[in-house]
Short mmCIF file of C-alpha atoms and ligand atoms in Angstrom, two decimals:
data_model
loop_
_atom_site.label_atom_id
_atom_site.label_comp_id
_atom_site.label_asym_id
_atom_site.label_seq_id
_atom_site.Cartn_x
_atom_site.Cartn_y
_atom_site.Cartn_z
CA MET A 1 -42.36 125.03 -51.21
CA HIS A 2 -43.99 127.81 -53.00
CA VAL A 3 -41.74 129.94 -55.39
CA GLU A 4 -42.36 133.40 -56.39
CA VAL A 5 -40.07 135.64 -58.61
CA ASP A 6 -39.97 139.38 -58.87
CA GLU A 7 -39.36 140.10 -62.49
CA PRO A 8 -38.55 143.78 -62.26
CA LYS A 9 -35.72 142.98 -59.71
CA CYS A 10 -34.07 140.23 -61.95
CA VAL A 11 -30.76 141.09 -63.43
CA SER A 12 -30.56 137.97 -65.57
CA ALA A 13 -27.56 136.51 -63.91
CA GLY A 14 -28.87 132.92 -64.65
CA LEU A 15 -27.73 131.46 -61.34
CA CYS A 16 -31.26 130.12 -60.69
CA VAL A 17 -31.24 128.13 -64.01
CA MET A 18 -27.78 126.83 -63.19
CA SER A 19 -29.00 125.51 -59.74
CA ALA A 20 -32.50 124.36 -60.52
CA PRO A 21 -33.05 124.11 -64.22
CA ASP A 22 -36.45 122.30 -63.73
CA VAL A 23 -37.88 125.33 -61.87
CA PHE A 24 -36.37 128.20 -63.52
CA ASP A 25 -35.67 129.34 -67.24
CA GLN A 26 -34.64 132.56 -68.74
CA ARG A 27 -36.31 134.62 -71.49
CA ASP A 28 -34.04 134.39 -74.62
CA ASP A 29 -33.72 138.04 -75.42
CA ASP A 30 -33.14 139.57 -72.15
CA GLY A 31 -32.60 136.89 -69.81
CA VAL A 32 -35.41 137.72 -67.48
CA VAL A 33 -36.26 134.80 -65.22
CA ILE A 34 -39.17 132.58 -66.14
CA LEU A 35 -40.82 130.49 -63.38
CA LEU A 36 -41.47 127.13 -64.80
CA ASP A 37 -43.06 125.53 -61.72
CA SER A 38 -44.20 127.68 -58.83
CA ASP A 39 -44.88 124.57 -56.70
CA PRO A 40 -42.08 122.20 -57.51
CA ASP A 41 -41.76 118.76 -56.11
CA THR A 42 -40.23 118.56 -52.60
CA ALA A 43 -37.31 116.53 -54.21
CA LEU A 44 -36.33 119.85 -55.66
CA ASP A 45 -36.25 121.70 -52.32
CA GLU A 46 -32.56 121.73 -51.95
CA GLU A 47 -31.98 122.99 -55.50
CA VAL A 48 -34.67 125.70 -55.22
CA ARG A 49 -33.19 126.89 -51.86
CA GLU A 50 -29.71 127.04 -53.46
CA ALA A 51 -31.15 129.13 -56.39
CA ALA A 52 -32.79 131.58 -54.12
CA GLY A 53 -29.56 131.87 -51.99
CA LEU A 54 -27.45 132.45 -55.11
CA CYS A 55 -29.72 135.01 -56.91
CA PRO A 56 -27.74 138.22 -56.61
CA ALA A 57 -30.70 140.41 -57.08
CA ALA A 58 -32.87 138.80 -54.32
CA ALA A 59 -35.52 138.16 -56.93
CA ILE A 60 -36.59 134.85 -55.77
CA ARG A 61 -38.90 134.42 -52.72
CA LEU A 62 -39.73 131.09 -51.05
CA VAL A 63 -42.60 130.47 -49.04
CA GLU A 64 -42.22 127.25 -47.01
CA LYS A 65 -45.38 125.17 -46.94
CA MET B 1 -7.73 140.06 -25.17
CA ALA B 2 -9.05 143.28 -23.61
CA GLU B 3 -6.48 145.13 -25.75
CA THR B 4 -7.66 143.51 -28.94
CA GLN B 5 -11.26 144.64 -27.95
CA THR B 6 -10.11 148.19 -27.60
CA ASP B 7 -8.39 148.07 -30.96
CA THR B 8 -11.58 146.69 -32.41
CA ALA B 9 -13.64 149.55 -31.12
CA ASP B 10 -10.99 152.01 -32.52
CA THR B 11 -11.04 150.38 -35.82
CA ALA B 12 -14.90 150.46 -36.33
CA GLY B 13 -15.20 154.22 -35.26
CA GLY B 14 -11.93 155.61 -36.17
CA PRO B 15 -10.00 156.20 -39.28
CA GLY B 16 -8.87 152.59 -39.66
CA PRO B 17 -5.81 150.97 -41.42
CA GLU B 18 -4.70 151.86 -45.08
CA PHE B 19 -6.33 149.90 -48.09
CA PRO B 20 -4.93 148.16 -50.07
CA MET B 21 -2.82 146.15 -47.45
CA PRO B 22 0.37 144.50 -48.22
CA ARG B 23 0.27 140.63 -48.71
CA ALA B 24 2.32 138.24 -46.66
CA ALA B 25 5.59 137.19 -48.30
CA GLY B 26 5.06 133.53 -47.79
CA CYS B 27 1.82 132.76 -49.41
CA PRO B 28 0.86 134.43 -52.74
CA PHE B 29 -2.60 133.19 -52.63
CA ALA B 30 -3.78 134.42 -49.18
CA PRO B 31 -5.41 137.72 -48.70
CA PRO B 32 -3.20 140.25 -46.72
CA PRO B 33 -3.00 139.10 -43.01
CA ALA B 34 -4.05 142.59 -41.81
CA LEU B 35 -7.27 142.27 -43.95
CA GLU B 36 -8.25 138.94 -42.33
CA GLU B 37 -7.49 140.22 -38.90
CA LEU B 38 -9.80 143.18 -39.49
CA ARG B 39 -12.51 141.02 -40.87
CA ASP B 40 -12.52 138.66 -37.87
CA ALA B 41 -12.38 141.77 -35.36
CA SER B 42 -14.86 144.04 -37.13
CA PRO B 43 -16.40 143.02 -40.47
CA VAL B 44 -17.89 146.34 -40.96
CA ALA B 45 -15.01 148.95 -40.16
CA LYS B 46 -13.42 151.87 -41.82
CA VAL B 47 -10.23 152.13 -43.91
CA ARG B 48 -8.12 154.92 -45.44
CA ILE B 49 -7.67 155.01 -49.05
CA TRP B 50 -5.28 156.71 -51.59
CA ASP B 51 -6.87 160.19 -51.30
CA GLY B 52 -6.97 160.24 -47.57
CA SER B 53 -10.68 159.59 -47.35
CA THR B 54 -11.96 157.00 -44.93
CA PRO B 55 -14.94 154.92 -46.52
CA TRP B 56 -16.72 152.00 -44.76
CA PHE B 57 -14.96 148.71 -45.32
CA ILE B 58 -17.02 145.53 -45.51
CA THR B 59 -15.07 142.30 -45.18
CA GLY B 60 -17.50 139.78 -43.68
CA HIS B 61 -19.21 137.25 -45.97
CA ALA B 62 -22.70 137.69 -44.47
CA GLN B 63 -22.27 141.50 -44.32
CA GLN B 64 -21.25 141.66 -47.97
CA ARG B 65 -24.20 139.70 -49.04
CA ALA B 66 -26.56 141.95 -47.01
CA ILE B 67 -25.19 145.15 -48.14
CA LEU B 68 -24.67 144.40 -51.75
CA THR B 69 -28.35 143.54 -52.13
CA ASP B 70 -29.41 146.67 -50.25
CA PRO B 71 -31.23 148.98 -52.54
CA ARG B 72 -30.03 151.99 -50.54
CA LEU B 73 -26.37 151.14 -51.67
CA SER B 74 -25.44 152.91 -54.95
CA ASN B 75 -23.12 152.60 -57.82
CA ASP B 76 -23.52 156.23 -58.86
CA ASP B 77 -20.01 157.62 -58.79
CA HIS B 78 -21.26 161.18 -59.00
CA ILE B 79 -22.90 161.31 -55.50
CA GLY B 80 -21.49 162.00 -52.02
CA ASP B 81 -17.94 160.63 -51.06
CA PHE B 82 -17.83 157.92 -53.74
CA PRO B 83 -14.49 156.04 -52.95
CA HIS B 84 -12.92 156.08 -56.30
CA VAL B 85 -10.33 153.52 -56.89
CA SER B 86 -7.61 155.88 -58.19
CA ALA B 87 -6.94 159.55 -58.98
CA TYR B 88 -7.45 158.67 -62.66
CA ARG B 89 -10.86 157.26 -62.01
CA ALA B 90 -11.98 160.18 -59.89
CA GLN B 91 -10.93 162.55 -62.71
CA ILE B 92 -12.88 160.88 -65.52
CA ALA B 93 -15.99 159.87 -63.33
CA PRO B 94 -17.79 163.20 -64.12
CA HIS B 95 -17.33 162.69 -67.91
CA THR B 96 -18.35 159.03 -68.10
CA PRO B 97 -21.62 158.31 -69.77
CA LYS B 98 -24.29 156.25 -68.07
CA LEU B 99 -23.06 152.61 -68.05
CA ILE B 100 -24.22 149.39 -66.37
CA THR B 101 -21.18 149.97 -63.87
CA ASN B 102 -22.25 153.42 -62.62
CA THR B 103 -26.04 153.37 -62.50
CA ASP B 104 -28.74 151.87 -60.17
CA ALA B 105 -32.03 150.37 -60.80
CA PRO B 106 -34.29 150.93 -62.75
CA GLU B 107 -31.80 152.57 -65.25
CA HIS B 108 -29.21 149.77 -64.49
CA THR B 109 -31.64 146.99 -64.94
CA ARG B 110 -32.74 148.48 -68.37
CA LEU B 111 -29.23 148.82 -69.57
CA ARG B 112 -28.13 145.45 -68.47
CA ARG B 113 -31.05 143.61 -70.11
CA MET B 114 -30.13 145.54 -73.30
CA VAL B 115 -26.60 143.84 -73.60
CA ASN B 116 -26.83 140.59 -71.73
CA GLY B 117 -28.45 138.51 -74.51
CA PRO B 118 -25.19 136.91 -75.79
CA LEU B 119 -23.89 136.21 -72.35
CA LEU B 120 -26.89 134.29 -71.01
CA LEU B 121 -26.17 130.81 -69.69
CA LYS B 122 -28.03 129.00 -72.45
CA ARG B 123 -26.33 130.98 -75.24
CA VAL B 124 -22.84 130.47 -73.77
CA GLU B 125 -23.46 126.71 -73.25
CA LYS B 126 -23.97 126.49 -77.14
CA MET B 127 -20.47 127.92 -77.44
CA ARG B 128 -18.98 125.10 -75.39
CA PRO B 129 -17.77 122.85 -78.40
CA ALA B 130 -16.22 125.95 -79.99
CA ILE B 131 -14.47 126.88 -76.62
CA GLN B 132 -13.18 123.33 -76.57
CA LYS B 133 -11.72 123.63 -80.04
CA ILE B 134 -10.05 126.82 -79.12
CA VAL B 135 -8.38 125.35 -76.01
CA ASP B 136 -7.49 122.12 -77.81
CA ASP B 137 -5.83 123.99 -80.78
CA LEU B 138 -3.79 126.19 -78.30
CA ILE B 139 -2.54 123.17 -76.37
CA ASP B 140 -1.49 121.49 -79.74
CA ASP B 141 0.35 124.63 -80.72
CA MET B 142 2.05 124.87 -77.18
CA LEU B 143 3.07 121.10 -77.30
CA ALA B 144 4.47 121.63 -80.67
CA GLY B 145 6.46 124.67 -79.65
CA PRO B 146 9.67 125.07 -77.42
CA GLN B 147 10.02 124.32 -73.71
CA PRO B 148 9.67 126.00 -71.32
CA ALA B 149 6.57 127.77 -72.53
CA ASP B 150 5.01 130.75 -70.85
CA LEU B 151 1.46 129.56 -69.92
CA LEU B 152 0.28 133.03 -69.93
CA THR B 153 0.91 133.76 -73.66
CA ALA B 154 0.53 130.17 -74.83
CA LEU B 155 -2.99 129.64 -73.39
CA ALA B 156 -4.11 132.02 -70.60
CA LEU B 157 -4.36 135.19 -72.72
CA PRO B 158 -5.37 133.70 -76.01
CA VAL B 159 -8.36 131.65 -74.61
CA PRO B 160 -10.34 134.69 -73.61
CA SER B 161 -9.52 136.65 -76.74
CA LEU B 162 -10.36 134.05 -79.05
CA VAL B 163 -13.64 133.21 -77.31
CA ILE B 164 -14.56 136.77 -77.22
CA SER B 165 -13.88 137.09 -81.03
CA GLU B 166 -16.05 134.15 -81.64
CA LEU B 167 -18.71 135.66 -79.41
CA LEU B 168 -18.71 139.06 -81.01
CA GLY B 169 -18.49 137.50 -84.62
CA VAL B 170 -15.10 138.43 -85.57
CA ARG B 171 -14.27 136.88 -89.03
CA TYR B 172 -11.69 134.03 -88.90
CA GLU B 173 -9.39 135.76 -91.25
CA ASP B 174 -9.17 138.61 -88.63
CA HIS B 175 -8.56 136.41 -85.64
CA GLU B 176 -4.86 137.20 -85.67
CA PHE B 177 -5.14 140.89 -85.95
CA PHE B 178 -7.82 140.86 -83.26
CA GLN B 179 -5.87 138.67 -80.83
CA HIS B 180 -2.71 140.58 -81.42
CA ASN B 181 -4.29 143.84 -80.76
CA SER B 182 -6.18 142.80 -77.72
CA SER B 183 -3.07 141.21 -76.04
CA THR B 184 -1.02 144.33 -76.85
CA ALA B 185 -3.73 146.73 -75.60
CA LEU B 186 -3.90 144.91 -72.10
CA ASP B 187 -0.12 144.17 -72.02
CA ARG B 188 1.39 146.03 -68.91
CA ASP B 189 4.93 145.88 -70.21
CA VAL B 190 4.36 147.69 -73.63
CA ALA B 191 4.84 151.48 -73.82
CA PRO B 192 1.68 153.38 -73.25
CA GLU B 193 1.43 154.75 -76.83
CA VAL B 194 1.78 151.13 -78.21
CA ALA B 195 -1.15 150.06 -75.99
CA ARG B 196 -3.17 153.06 -76.95
CA ALA B 197 -2.53 152.34 -80.64
CA ALA B 198 -3.61 148.80 -80.21
CA SER B 199 -6.97 149.82 -78.48
CA ALA B 200 -7.57 152.44 -81.00
CA ALA B 201 -7.12 149.73 -83.70
CA LEU B 202 -9.53 147.48 -81.87
CA SER B 203 -12.36 150.13 -81.51
CA GLY B 204 -11.83 150.96 -85.12
CA TYR B 205 -12.19 147.34 -86.05
CA LEU B 206 -15.49 147.01 -83.88
CA ASP B 207 -16.72 150.05 -85.46
CA LYS B 208 -16.24 148.60 -88.84
CA LEU B 209 -17.52 145.11 -87.72
CA LEU B 210 -20.89 146.75 -86.41
CA THR B 211 -21.30 148.48 -89.73
CA GLU B 212 -20.86 145.21 -91.66
CA LYS B 213 -23.27 143.41 -89.20
CA LEU B 214 -25.94 146.12 -89.67
CA ALA B 215 -25.69 145.25 -93.39
CA SER B 216 -25.49 141.44 -93.06
CA PRO B 217 -26.29 140.24 -89.55
CA GLY B 218 -25.12 136.82 -88.39
CA ASP B 219 -25.62 134.89 -85.18
CA ASP B 220 -23.46 136.84 -82.75
CA ALA B 221 -23.30 139.48 -80.30
CA MET B 222 -22.36 142.37 -82.62
CA SER B 223 -25.25 141.42 -84.84
CA GLU B 224 -27.53 141.51 -81.94
CA MET B 225 -26.33 144.93 -80.89
CA ALA B 226 -26.74 146.09 -84.57
CA ALA B 227 -30.38 144.97 -84.43
CA ARG B 228 -30.90 147.18 -81.30
CA VAL B 229 -29.21 149.99 -83.07
CA THR B 230 -31.50 149.77 -86.05
CA ALA B 231 -34.47 149.51 -83.74
CA GLY B 232 -33.26 152.81 -82.04
CA GLU B 233 -32.60 151.18 -78.55
CA MET B 234 -28.82 151.83 -78.65
CA THR B 235 -26.70 154.28 -80.47
CA HIS B 236 -23.92 153.07 -82.77
CA THR B 237 -21.39 154.43 -80.36
CA GLU B 238 -22.94 152.69 -77.37
CA ALA B 239 -22.71 149.43 -79.26
CA VAL B 240 -19.11 150.01 -80.13
CA HIS B 241 -18.29 150.89 -76.47
CA MET B 242 -20.16 147.85 -75.18
CA GLY B 243 -18.22 145.50 -77.62
CA VAL B 244 -14.91 147.00 -76.43
CA ALA B 245 -15.82 146.78 -72.76
CA MET B 246 -16.90 143.04 -73.28
CA LEU B 247 -13.57 142.45 -74.87
CA ILE B 248 -11.55 144.13 -72.11
CA ALA B 249 -13.56 142.88 -69.02
CA GLY B 250 -13.40 139.16 -69.83
CA HIS B 251 -9.62 139.27 -70.73
CA GLU B 252 -7.37 139.90 -67.76
CA THR B 253 -9.80 138.22 -65.28
CA THR B 254 -10.08 134.92 -67.27
CA ALA B 255 -6.39 134.87 -68.12
CA THR B 256 -5.51 135.38 -64.45
CA MET B 257 -7.76 132.58 -63.44
CA ILE B 258 -6.22 130.31 -65.92
CA SER B 259 -2.49 131.16 -64.91
CA LEU B 260 -2.91 131.64 -61.19
CA GLY B 261 -5.25 128.83 -60.88
CA THR B 262 -2.67 126.52 -62.50
CA LEU B 263 -0.01 127.77 -60.19
CA ALA B 264 -2.27 127.08 -57.18
CA LEU B 265 -2.90 123.56 -58.44
CA PHE B 266 0.88 122.89 -58.89
CA GLN B 267 1.18 123.90 -55.33
CA ASN B 268 -1.54 121.49 -54.40
CA PRO B 269 -0.72 118.30 -56.42
CA GLU B 270 -3.31 116.21 -54.73
CA GLN B 271 -6.10 118.59 -55.71
CA LEU B 272 -4.56 118.81 -59.17
CA GLU B 273 -4.83 114.88 -59.41
CA LEU B 274 -8.45 115.16 -58.49
CA LEU B 275 -9.02 117.41 -61.47
CA ARG B 276 -6.86 115.39 -63.85
CA ASP B 277 -8.60 112.20 -62.87
CA SER B 278 -12.31 113.37 -63.09
CA ASP B 279 -14.42 113.26 -66.12
CA ASP B 280 -17.52 114.40 -64.09
CA PRO B 281 -18.65 117.83 -65.40
CA LYS B 282 -20.31 118.46 -61.94
CA PHE B 283 -17.07 118.01 -60.18
CA VAL B 284 -15.27 120.32 -62.68
CA ALA B 285 -17.87 122.91 -62.27
CA GLY B 286 -17.56 122.75 -58.47
CA ALA B 287 -13.72 122.91 -58.74
CA VAL B 288 -13.94 125.97 -60.79
CA GLU B 289 -16.24 127.62 -58.14
CA GLU B 290 -13.57 126.67 -55.44
CA LEU B 291 -10.74 128.18 -57.55
CA LEU B 292 -12.74 131.32 -57.91
CA ARG B 293 -13.22 131.53 -54.25
CA TYR B 294 -9.70 130.62 -53.25
CA LEU B 295 -7.94 132.93 -55.73
CA SER B 296 -10.54 135.87 -55.41
CA ILE B 297 -8.53 137.76 -58.14
CA VAL B 298 -10.32 141.06 -58.17
CA HIS B 299 -8.59 142.56 -55.12
CA SER B 300 -9.12 146.28 -55.42
CA GLY B 301 -12.50 146.26 -53.63
CA LEU B 302 -16.02 147.05 -55.06
CA ARG B 303 -16.65 150.70 -54.76
CA ARG B 304 -20.14 152.00 -53.71
CA VAL B 305 -21.68 154.83 -51.89
CA ALA B 306 -24.79 154.92 -49.56
CA ARG B 307 -27.78 156.84 -51.05
CA GLU B 308 -29.65 156.60 -47.67
CA ASP B 309 -28.54 155.76 -44.14
CA ILE B 310 -27.95 152.04 -43.90
CA GLU B 311 -27.58 150.26 -40.43
CA ILE B 312 -25.49 147.16 -40.66
CA ASP B 313 -23.87 145.07 -37.89
CA GLY B 314 -24.67 147.72 -35.20
CA GLN B 315 -22.86 150.58 -37.39
CA LEU B 316 -24.75 153.44 -39.21
CA ILE B 317 -23.51 154.19 -42.65
CA ARG B 318 -24.71 157.63 -43.42
CA ALA B 319 -26.15 158.89 -46.72
CA GLY B 320 -23.22 159.97 -48.90
CA GLU B 321 -20.57 157.86 -47.28
CA GLY B 322 -18.38 155.63 -49.39
CA VAL B 323 -18.39 151.94 -49.13
CA VAL B 324 -15.51 149.60 -50.13
CA VAL B 325 -16.38 145.76 -50.36
CA GLU B 326 -13.29 143.50 -50.33
CA ILE B 327 -13.96 140.27 -51.83
CA SER B 328 -11.06 138.04 -50.74
CA ALA B 329 -11.87 138.78 -47.32
CA ALA B 330 -15.39 137.31 -47.55
CA ASN B 331 -14.17 134.37 -49.70
CA TRP B 332 -11.65 133.49 -47.02
CA ASP B 333 -14.25 134.11 -44.17
CA THR B 334 -14.20 130.92 -42.03
CA LYS B 335 -17.83 131.54 -40.93
CA ALA B 336 -18.89 131.01 -44.57
CA PHE B 337 -16.22 128.57 -45.70
CA PRO B 338 -14.68 126.42 -42.95
CA GLY B 339 -10.95 125.91 -43.40
CA ALA B 340 -11.01 128.68 -46.02
CA ASP B 341 -7.27 128.80 -46.43
CA ARG B 342 -7.40 125.37 -47.91
CA LEU B 343 -7.88 124.76 -51.59
CA ASP B 344 -10.46 122.03 -51.49
CA LEU B 345 -11.95 121.25 -54.79
CA THR B 346 -14.51 119.04 -53.26
CA ARG B 347 -16.22 121.71 -51.05
CA ASN B 348 -19.36 123.50 -52.05
CA ALA B 349 -18.07 126.98 -52.69
CA ARG B 350 -20.91 128.27 -54.76
CA LEU B 351 -21.66 131.06 -52.23
CA HIS B 352 -18.46 132.90 -52.96
CA ASN B 353 -18.54 136.50 -53.89
CA ALA B 354 -15.57 136.20 -56.42
CA PHE B 355 -18.03 137.73 -59.19
CA GLY B 356 -19.39 140.26 -56.83
CA PHE B 357 -22.96 140.01 -55.43
CA GLY B 358 -26.11 142.07 -55.88
CA PRO B 359 -27.56 143.46 -59.09
CA HIS B 360 -24.05 144.37 -60.43
CA GLN B 361 -22.69 140.81 -60.22
CA CYS B 362 -20.46 140.13 -63.11
CA LEU B 363 -22.34 140.10 -66.42
CA GLY B 364 -19.88 137.65 -68.06
CA GLN B 365 -19.91 135.04 -65.27
CA SER B 366 -21.48 132.34 -67.35
CA LEU B 367 -18.91 132.76 -70.08
CA ALA B 368 -16.02 132.82 -67.60
CA ARG B 369 -17.40 129.68 -66.00
CA VAL B 370 -17.63 127.66 -69.15
CA GLU B 371 -14.13 128.99 -70.32
CA LEU B 372 -12.58 127.94 -67.06
CA GLN B 373 -14.45 124.58 -66.89
CA VAL B 374 -13.08 123.68 -70.59
CA VAL B 375 -9.48 124.81 -69.70
CA TYR B 376 -9.13 123.13 -66.32
CA SER B 377 -10.85 119.89 -67.53
CA THR B 378 -8.60 119.62 -70.52
CA LEU B 379 -5.18 121.24 -69.83
CA TYR B 380 -3.93 118.80 -67.13
CA ARG B 381 -5.51 115.76 -68.68
CA ARG B 382 -3.83 116.34 -71.94
CA VAL B 383 -0.49 117.49 -70.55
CA PRO B 384 -0.25 115.30 -67.44
CA THR B 385 3.35 115.97 -66.86
CA LEU B 386 2.78 119.85 -66.88
CA ARG B 387 4.83 121.58 -64.19
CA LEU B 388 6.40 124.73 -63.20
CA ALA B 389 9.74 125.39 -65.00
CA THR B 390 11.27 127.77 -62.64
CA ALA B 391 11.71 128.00 -58.83
CA PHE B 392 8.46 129.06 -57.13
CA ASP B 393 10.27 132.04 -55.38
CA GLN B 394 11.45 133.39 -58.89
CA LEU B 395 7.84 134.09 -59.86
CA GLU B 396 6.59 137.57 -59.88
CA PHE B 397 3.17 138.73 -58.92
CA GLU B 398 1.16 141.51 -60.20
CA GLU B 399 -0.28 143.54 -57.33
CA SER B 400 -1.15 146.92 -58.96
CA GLY B 401 -3.74 145.89 -61.45
CA THR B 402 -7.41 145.34 -61.19
CA THR B 403 -6.69 141.69 -60.77
CA TYR B 404 -3.99 139.97 -58.73
CA GLY B 405 -1.99 137.50 -60.70
CA VAL B 406 1.31 136.12 -61.83
CA ARG B 407 3.26 138.08 -64.42
CA SER B 408 4.42 134.97 -66.26
CA LEU B 409 4.16 131.19 -65.71
CA PRO B 410 7.04 129.19 -67.17
CA VAL B 411 5.84 125.66 -67.61
CA THR B 412 7.33 122.47 -68.93
CA TRP B 413 5.96 118.86 -69.56
S1 SF4 C 501 -30.64 134.27 -60.37
FE1 SF4 C 501 -32.08 135.99 -59.88
S2 SF4 C 501 -31.16 137.63 -61.15
FE2 SF4 C 501 -30.35 135.79 -61.88
S3 SF4 C 501 -31.87 135.23 -63.56
FE3 SF4 C 501 -32.40 134.09 -61.68
S4 SF4 C 501 -33.96 135.48 -60.87
FE4 SF4 C 501 -32.89 136.72 -62.31
#
């Protein structure tokens, strides 16, 4: 799975970090999403899918490989 | 069946039923039956609200998730037939400054990023030990006091006010003043002038606090806002307003989740037992999500307006038309949550809409989650015999506020 984030859309809700802490982080001052790993291990697929589903701003895009 | 279908067509195109709808007498937790019927028949329909206007009414879970992330949907209450929640809100809307609640991207994104630092997941997690101490101390006090106790005043209300005072950087000596005035300001049973005096005392306090933090900053939200004021990114008044907003927004909602949640667990003893016996933080976190879903306490509908035409579910919402999104209907939608009328702490309820959805989703949700996780994982474990001290049918429910809750919760142990 390939992961992309759309920074301008992000409203810093942090749900991605809650779901997949190995793939997403948040900038300290304004909480904008930081993509730690754009091609995470397949073992994390479920977490990443949940993160994308929970993101209230639709700021996470997944490209299935 | 044929008749039902005609009704459905009527509801979708015609003026529709009145909102809010009455709840059923029997179950205080369930959404109004008419609301659930409407959702199952036409998840995108129309309702009539207090001023006689007929905004669109979105009740299905999938439909809510779609429309709340649609950039053509607006929070700007100055445009079109914005469906205001009350006459009072309609009256003040033209005079309200631009806030995170009434703006759209990109202005909304900018404002939100300006104030959300202290509410970020990582920052809130660091507060967990302090929140645990607050909860433990309050339980100690309750146990040392007379029985029955009112869980609302013993725990549900003081938790959010002590937590927010910690977050904002209120000095310990001032805690009592702060907590007293915040509970008075939010108390529905005090005279309006008493509540007004208490809120004035609080804004005065936050104003003074900001001035102090400008001079000697600490590691707290008011100091952070002070830094933004110094940098010219925020005005002094905006920072004070934001402090007051944070104080108020997190209060009633968290308090209601604690008291109504406890009542729901009393009514579902086998679920209460699961929580009492678990020391797995993941289970507790999941249980909190399920309680958020099941209780759906914000029951007055999210208010929006269409900026452009939006087609959804075969219906055309025209530019300028109002939209009301009713959370409990989606959270009890069996298409998203099978057996939705059952409180089941083991289910995955994370896709609930209790905090709203879309870019305006609750700013304080991480803080609320940690507060609730700490309370729910501590209270029943420390007081295993905790139970209702009155007959269930003696309880009074609050239907008119922003949140739906119980007016008091007498408990004994
Ligand atoms: S969940 Fe979405 S909005 Fe929230 S921090 Fe992650 S990317 Fe941003």
